[in-house]
mmCIF file of N, CA, C and O in Angstrom:
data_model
loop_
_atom_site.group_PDB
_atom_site.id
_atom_site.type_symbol
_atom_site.label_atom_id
_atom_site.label_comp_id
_atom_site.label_asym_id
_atom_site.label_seq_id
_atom_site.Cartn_x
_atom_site.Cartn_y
_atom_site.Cartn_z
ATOM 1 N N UNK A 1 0.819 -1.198 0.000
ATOM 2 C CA UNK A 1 0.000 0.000 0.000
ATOM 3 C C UNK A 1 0.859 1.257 0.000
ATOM 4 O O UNK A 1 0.326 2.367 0.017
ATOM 5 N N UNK A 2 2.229 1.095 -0.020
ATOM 6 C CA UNK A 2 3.048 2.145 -0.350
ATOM 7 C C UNK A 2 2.834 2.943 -1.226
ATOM 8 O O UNK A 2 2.684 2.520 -2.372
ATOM 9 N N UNK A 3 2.752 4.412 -0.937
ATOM 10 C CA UNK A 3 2.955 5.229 -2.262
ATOM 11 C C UNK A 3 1.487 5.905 -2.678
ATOM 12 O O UNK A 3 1.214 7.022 -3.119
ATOM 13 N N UNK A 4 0.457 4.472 -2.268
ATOM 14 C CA UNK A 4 -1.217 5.014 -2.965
ATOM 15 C C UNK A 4 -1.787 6.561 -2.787
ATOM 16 O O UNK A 4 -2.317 7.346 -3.574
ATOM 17 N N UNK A 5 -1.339 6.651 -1.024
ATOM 18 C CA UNK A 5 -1.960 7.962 -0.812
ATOM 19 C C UNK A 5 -1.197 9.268 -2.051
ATOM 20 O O UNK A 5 -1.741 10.172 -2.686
ATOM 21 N N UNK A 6 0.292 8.799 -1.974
ATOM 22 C CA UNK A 6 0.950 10.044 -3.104
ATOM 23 C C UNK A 6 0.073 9.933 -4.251
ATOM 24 O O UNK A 6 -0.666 10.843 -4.623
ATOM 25 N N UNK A 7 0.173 8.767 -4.818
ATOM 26 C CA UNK A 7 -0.620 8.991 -6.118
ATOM 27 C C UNK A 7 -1.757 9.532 -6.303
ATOM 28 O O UNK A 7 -1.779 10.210 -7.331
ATOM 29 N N UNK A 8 -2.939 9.505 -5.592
ATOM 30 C CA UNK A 8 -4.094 9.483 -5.218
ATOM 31 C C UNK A 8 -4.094 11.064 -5.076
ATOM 32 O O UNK A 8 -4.968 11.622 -5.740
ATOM 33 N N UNK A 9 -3.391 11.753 -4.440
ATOM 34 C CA UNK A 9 -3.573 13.165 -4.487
ATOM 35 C C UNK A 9 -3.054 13.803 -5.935
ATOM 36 O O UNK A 9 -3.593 14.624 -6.678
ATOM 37 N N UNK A 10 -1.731 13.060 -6.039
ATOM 38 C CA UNK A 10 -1.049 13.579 -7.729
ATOM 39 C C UNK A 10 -2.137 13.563 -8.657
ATOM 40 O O UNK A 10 -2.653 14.593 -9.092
ATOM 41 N N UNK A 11 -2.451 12.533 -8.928
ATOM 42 C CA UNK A 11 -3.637 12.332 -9.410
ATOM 43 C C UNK A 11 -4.592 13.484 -9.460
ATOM 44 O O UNK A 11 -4.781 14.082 -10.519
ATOM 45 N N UNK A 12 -5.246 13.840 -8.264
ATOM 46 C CA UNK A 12 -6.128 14.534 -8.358
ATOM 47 C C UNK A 12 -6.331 16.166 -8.593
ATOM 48 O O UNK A 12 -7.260 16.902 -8.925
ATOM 49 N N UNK A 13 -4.449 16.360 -8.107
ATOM 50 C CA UNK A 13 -3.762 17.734 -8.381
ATOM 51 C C UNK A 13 -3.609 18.231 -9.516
ATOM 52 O O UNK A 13 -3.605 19.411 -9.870
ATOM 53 N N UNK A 14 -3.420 16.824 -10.370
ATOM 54 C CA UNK A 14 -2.849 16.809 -12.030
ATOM 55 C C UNK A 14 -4.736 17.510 -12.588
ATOM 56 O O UNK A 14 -4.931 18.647 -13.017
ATOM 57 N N UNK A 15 -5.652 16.604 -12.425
ATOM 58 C CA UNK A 15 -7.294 17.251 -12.699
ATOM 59 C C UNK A 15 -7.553 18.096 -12.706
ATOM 60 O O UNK A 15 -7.917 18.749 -13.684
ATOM 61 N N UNK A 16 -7.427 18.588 -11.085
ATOM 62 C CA UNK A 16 -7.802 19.822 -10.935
ATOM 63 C C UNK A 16 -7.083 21.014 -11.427
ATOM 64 O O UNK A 16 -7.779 21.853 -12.000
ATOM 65 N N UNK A 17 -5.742 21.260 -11.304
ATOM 66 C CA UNK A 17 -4.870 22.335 -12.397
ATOM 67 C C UNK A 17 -5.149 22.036 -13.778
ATOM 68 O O UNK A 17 -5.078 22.927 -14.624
ATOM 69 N N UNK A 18 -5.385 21.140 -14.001
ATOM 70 C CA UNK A 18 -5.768 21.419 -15.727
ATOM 71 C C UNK A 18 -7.317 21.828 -15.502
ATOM 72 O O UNK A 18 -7.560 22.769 -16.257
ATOM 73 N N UNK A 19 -8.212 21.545 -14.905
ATOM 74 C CA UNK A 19 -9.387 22.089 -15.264
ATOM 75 C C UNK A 19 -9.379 23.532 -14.533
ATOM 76 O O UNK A 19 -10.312 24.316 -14.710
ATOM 77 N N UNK A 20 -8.199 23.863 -13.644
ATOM 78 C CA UNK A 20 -8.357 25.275 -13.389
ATOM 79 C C UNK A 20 -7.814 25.992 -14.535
ATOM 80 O O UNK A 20 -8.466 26.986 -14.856
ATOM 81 N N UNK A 21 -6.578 25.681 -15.366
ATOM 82 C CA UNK A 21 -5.714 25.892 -16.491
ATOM 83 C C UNK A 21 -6.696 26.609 -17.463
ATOM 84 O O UNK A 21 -6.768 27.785 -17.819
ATOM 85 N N UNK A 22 -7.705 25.086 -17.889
ATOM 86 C CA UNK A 22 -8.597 25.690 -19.252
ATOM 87 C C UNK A 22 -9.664 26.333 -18.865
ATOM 88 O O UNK A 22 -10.499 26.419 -19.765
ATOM 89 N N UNK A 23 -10.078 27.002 -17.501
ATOM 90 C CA UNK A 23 -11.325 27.863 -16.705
ATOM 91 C C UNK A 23 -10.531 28.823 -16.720
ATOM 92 O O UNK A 23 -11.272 29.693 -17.177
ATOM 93 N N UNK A 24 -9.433 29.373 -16.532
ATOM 94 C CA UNK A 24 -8.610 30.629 -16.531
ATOM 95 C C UNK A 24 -8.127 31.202 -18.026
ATOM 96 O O UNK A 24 -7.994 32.368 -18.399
ATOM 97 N N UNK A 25 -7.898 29.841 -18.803
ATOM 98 C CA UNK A 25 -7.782 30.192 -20.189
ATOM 99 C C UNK A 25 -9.424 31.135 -20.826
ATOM 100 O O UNK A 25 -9.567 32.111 -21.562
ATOM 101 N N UNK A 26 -10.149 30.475 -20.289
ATOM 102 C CA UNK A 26 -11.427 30.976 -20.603
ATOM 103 C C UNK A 26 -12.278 29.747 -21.832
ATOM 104 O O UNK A 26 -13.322 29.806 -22.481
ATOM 105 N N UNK A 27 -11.296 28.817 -21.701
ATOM 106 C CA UNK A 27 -11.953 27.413 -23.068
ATOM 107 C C UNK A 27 -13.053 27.168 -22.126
ATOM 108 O O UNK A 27 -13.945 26.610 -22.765
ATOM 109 N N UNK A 28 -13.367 27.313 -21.019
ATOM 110 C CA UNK A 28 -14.730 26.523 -20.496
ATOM 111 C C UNK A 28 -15.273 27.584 -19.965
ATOM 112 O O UNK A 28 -14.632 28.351 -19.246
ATOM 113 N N UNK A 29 -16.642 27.760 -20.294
ATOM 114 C CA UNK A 29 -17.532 29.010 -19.976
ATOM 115 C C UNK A 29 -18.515 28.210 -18.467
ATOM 116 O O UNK A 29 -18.475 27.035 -18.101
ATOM 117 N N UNK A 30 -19.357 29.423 -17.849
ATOM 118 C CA UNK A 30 -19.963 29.103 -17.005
ATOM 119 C C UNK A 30 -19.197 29.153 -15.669
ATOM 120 O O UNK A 30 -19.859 28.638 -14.768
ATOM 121 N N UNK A 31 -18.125 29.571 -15.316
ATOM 122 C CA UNK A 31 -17.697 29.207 -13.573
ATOM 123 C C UNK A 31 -17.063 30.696 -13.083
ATOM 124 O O UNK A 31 -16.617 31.241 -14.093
ATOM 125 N N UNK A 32 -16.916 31.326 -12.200
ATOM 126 C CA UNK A 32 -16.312 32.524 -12.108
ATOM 127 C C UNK A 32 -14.882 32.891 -12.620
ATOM 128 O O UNK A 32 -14.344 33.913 -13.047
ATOM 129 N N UNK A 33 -14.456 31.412 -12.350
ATOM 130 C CA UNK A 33 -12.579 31.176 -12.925
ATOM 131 C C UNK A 33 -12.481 31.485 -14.178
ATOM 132 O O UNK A 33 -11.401 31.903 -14.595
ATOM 133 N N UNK A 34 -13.673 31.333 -15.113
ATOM 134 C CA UNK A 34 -13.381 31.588 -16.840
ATOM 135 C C UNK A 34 -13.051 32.967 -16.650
ATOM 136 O O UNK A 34 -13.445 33.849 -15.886
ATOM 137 N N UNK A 35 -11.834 32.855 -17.982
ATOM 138 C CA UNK A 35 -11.636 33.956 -18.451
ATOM 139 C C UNK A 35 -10.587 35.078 -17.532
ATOM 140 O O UNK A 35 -10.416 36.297 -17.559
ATOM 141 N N UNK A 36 -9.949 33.804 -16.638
ATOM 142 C CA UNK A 36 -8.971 34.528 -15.229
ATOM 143 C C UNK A 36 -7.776 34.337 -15.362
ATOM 144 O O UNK A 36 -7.348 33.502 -14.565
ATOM 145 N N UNK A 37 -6.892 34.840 -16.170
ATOM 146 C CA UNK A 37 -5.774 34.640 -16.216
ATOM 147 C C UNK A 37 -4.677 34.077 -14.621
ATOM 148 O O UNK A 37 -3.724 33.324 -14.419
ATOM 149 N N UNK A 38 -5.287 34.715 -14.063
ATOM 150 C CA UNK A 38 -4.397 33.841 -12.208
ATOM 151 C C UNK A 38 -4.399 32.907 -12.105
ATOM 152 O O UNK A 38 -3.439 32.270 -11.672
ATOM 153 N N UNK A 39 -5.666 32.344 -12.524
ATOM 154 C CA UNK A 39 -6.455 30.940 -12.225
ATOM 155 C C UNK A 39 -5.521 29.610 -12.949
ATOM 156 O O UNK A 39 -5.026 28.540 -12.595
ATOM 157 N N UNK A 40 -5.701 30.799 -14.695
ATOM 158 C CA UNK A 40 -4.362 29.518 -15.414
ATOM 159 C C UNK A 40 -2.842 29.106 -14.964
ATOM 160 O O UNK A 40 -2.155 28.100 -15.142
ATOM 161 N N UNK A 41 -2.617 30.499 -14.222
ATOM 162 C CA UNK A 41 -1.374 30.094 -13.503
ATOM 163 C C UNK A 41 -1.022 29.224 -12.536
ATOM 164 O O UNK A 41 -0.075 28.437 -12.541
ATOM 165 N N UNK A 42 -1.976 29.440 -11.565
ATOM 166 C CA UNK A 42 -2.296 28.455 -10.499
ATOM 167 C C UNK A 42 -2.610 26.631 -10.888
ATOM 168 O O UNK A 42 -2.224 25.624 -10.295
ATOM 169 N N UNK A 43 -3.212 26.747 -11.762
ATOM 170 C CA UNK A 43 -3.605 25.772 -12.312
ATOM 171 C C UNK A 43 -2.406 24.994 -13.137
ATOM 172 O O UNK A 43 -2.251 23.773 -13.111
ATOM 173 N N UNK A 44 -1.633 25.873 -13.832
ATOM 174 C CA UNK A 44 -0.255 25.050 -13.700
ATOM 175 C C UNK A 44 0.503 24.895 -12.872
ATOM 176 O O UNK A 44 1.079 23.812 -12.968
ATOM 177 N N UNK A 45 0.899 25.697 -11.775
ATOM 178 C CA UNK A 45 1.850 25.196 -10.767
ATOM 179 C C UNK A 45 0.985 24.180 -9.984
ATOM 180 O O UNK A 45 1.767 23.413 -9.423
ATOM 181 N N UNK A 46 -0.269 23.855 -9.714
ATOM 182 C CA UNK A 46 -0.992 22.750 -9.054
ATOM 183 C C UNK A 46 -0.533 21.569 -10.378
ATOM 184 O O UNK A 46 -0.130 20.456 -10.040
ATOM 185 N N UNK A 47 -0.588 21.753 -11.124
ATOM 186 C CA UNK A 47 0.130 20.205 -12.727
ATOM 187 C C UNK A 47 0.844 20.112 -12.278
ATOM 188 O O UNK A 47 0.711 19.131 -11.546
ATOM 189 N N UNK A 48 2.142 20.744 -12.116
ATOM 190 C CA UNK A 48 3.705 20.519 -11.739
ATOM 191 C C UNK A 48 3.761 19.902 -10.183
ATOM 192 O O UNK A 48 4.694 19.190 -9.813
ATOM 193 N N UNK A 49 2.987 20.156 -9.591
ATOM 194 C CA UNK A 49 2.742 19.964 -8.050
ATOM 195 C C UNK A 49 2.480 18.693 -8.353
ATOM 196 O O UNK A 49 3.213 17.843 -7.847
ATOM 197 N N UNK A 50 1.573 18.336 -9.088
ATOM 198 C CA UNK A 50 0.530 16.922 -8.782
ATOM 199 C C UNK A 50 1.670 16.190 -9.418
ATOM 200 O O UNK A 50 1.891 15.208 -8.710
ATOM 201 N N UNK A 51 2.626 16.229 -10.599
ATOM 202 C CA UNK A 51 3.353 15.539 -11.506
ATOM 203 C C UNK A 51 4.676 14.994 -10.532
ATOM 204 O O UNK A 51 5.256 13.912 -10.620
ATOM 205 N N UNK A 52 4.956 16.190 -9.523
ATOM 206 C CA UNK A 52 5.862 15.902 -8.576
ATOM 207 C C UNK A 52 5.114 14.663 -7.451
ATOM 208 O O UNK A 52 5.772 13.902 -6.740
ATOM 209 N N UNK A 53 4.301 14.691 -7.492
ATOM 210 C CA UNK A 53 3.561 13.898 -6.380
ATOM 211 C C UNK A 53 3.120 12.446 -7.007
ATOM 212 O O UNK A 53 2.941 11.564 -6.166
ATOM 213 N N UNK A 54 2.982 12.195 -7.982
ATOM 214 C CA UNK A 54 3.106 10.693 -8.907
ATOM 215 C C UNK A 54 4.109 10.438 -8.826
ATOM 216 O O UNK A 54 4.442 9.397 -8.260
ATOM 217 N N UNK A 55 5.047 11.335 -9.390
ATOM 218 C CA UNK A 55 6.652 10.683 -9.466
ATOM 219 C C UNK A 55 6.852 10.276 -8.299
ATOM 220 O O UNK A 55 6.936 9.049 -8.234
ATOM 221 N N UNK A 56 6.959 10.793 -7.386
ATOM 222 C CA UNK A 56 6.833 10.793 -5.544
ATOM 223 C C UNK A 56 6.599 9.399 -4.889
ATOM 224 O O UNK A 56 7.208 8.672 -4.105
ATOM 225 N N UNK A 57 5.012 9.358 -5.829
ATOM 226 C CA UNK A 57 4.398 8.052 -5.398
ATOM 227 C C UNK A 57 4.710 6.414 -6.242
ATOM 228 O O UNK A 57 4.596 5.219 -5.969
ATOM 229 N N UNK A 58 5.156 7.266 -7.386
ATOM 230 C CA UNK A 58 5.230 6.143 -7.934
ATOM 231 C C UNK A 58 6.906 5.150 -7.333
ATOM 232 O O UNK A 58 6.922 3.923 -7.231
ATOM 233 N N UNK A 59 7.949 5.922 -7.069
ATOM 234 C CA UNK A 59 9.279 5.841 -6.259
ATOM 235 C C UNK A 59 8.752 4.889 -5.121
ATOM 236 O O UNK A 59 8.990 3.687 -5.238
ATOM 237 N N UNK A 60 8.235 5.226 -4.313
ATOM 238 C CA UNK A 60 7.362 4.649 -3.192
ATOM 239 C C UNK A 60 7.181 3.262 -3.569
ATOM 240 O O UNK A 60 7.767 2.432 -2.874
ATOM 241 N N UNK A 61 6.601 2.927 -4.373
ATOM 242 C CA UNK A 61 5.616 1.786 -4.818
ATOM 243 C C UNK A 61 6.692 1.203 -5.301
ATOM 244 O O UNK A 61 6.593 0.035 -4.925
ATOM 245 N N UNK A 62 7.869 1.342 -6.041
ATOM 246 C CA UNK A 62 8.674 0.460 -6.587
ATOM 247 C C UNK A 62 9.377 -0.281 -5.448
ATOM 248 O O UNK A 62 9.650 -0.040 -4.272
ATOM 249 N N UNK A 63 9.548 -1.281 -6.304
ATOM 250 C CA UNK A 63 10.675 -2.596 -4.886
ATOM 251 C C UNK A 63 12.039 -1.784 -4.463
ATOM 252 O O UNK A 63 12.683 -1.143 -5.294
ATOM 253 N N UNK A 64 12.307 -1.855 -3.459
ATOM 254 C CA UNK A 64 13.467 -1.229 -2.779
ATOM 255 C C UNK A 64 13.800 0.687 -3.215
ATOM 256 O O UNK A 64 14.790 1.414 -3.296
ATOM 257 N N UNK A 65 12.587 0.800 -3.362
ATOM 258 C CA UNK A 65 11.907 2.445 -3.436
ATOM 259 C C UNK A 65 11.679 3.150 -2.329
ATOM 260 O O UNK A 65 11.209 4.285 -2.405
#
């Protein structure tokens, strides 16, 4: 069970910055975030965050990791 919880958030960090990414880009209409340039920023350093946190987890999970 090593590692799951890392992934499990990477995972979900990686989602959510991209759907904050294309709500700040303004590609998805309807949420207050469209059209927010901060939002896209944030939304990539949460990608890079979550990408660090797979790699993280995935290290974990390997044999003698």
């Amino acid at each position: 069970m090593r590692g799951w919880f890392r992934l499990t958030v990477g995972l979900l960090a990686v989602v959510l910055g991209a759907l904050w990414t294309v709500l700040g880009l303004g590609y998805v209409e309807g949420s207050v975030l469209t059209d927010r340039r901060p939002w896209a920023l944030v939304g990539v350093v949460l990608v890079l965050i979550g990408l660090g946190a797979l790699w993280w987890g995935m290290r974990a999970r390997r044999p003698g990791g």
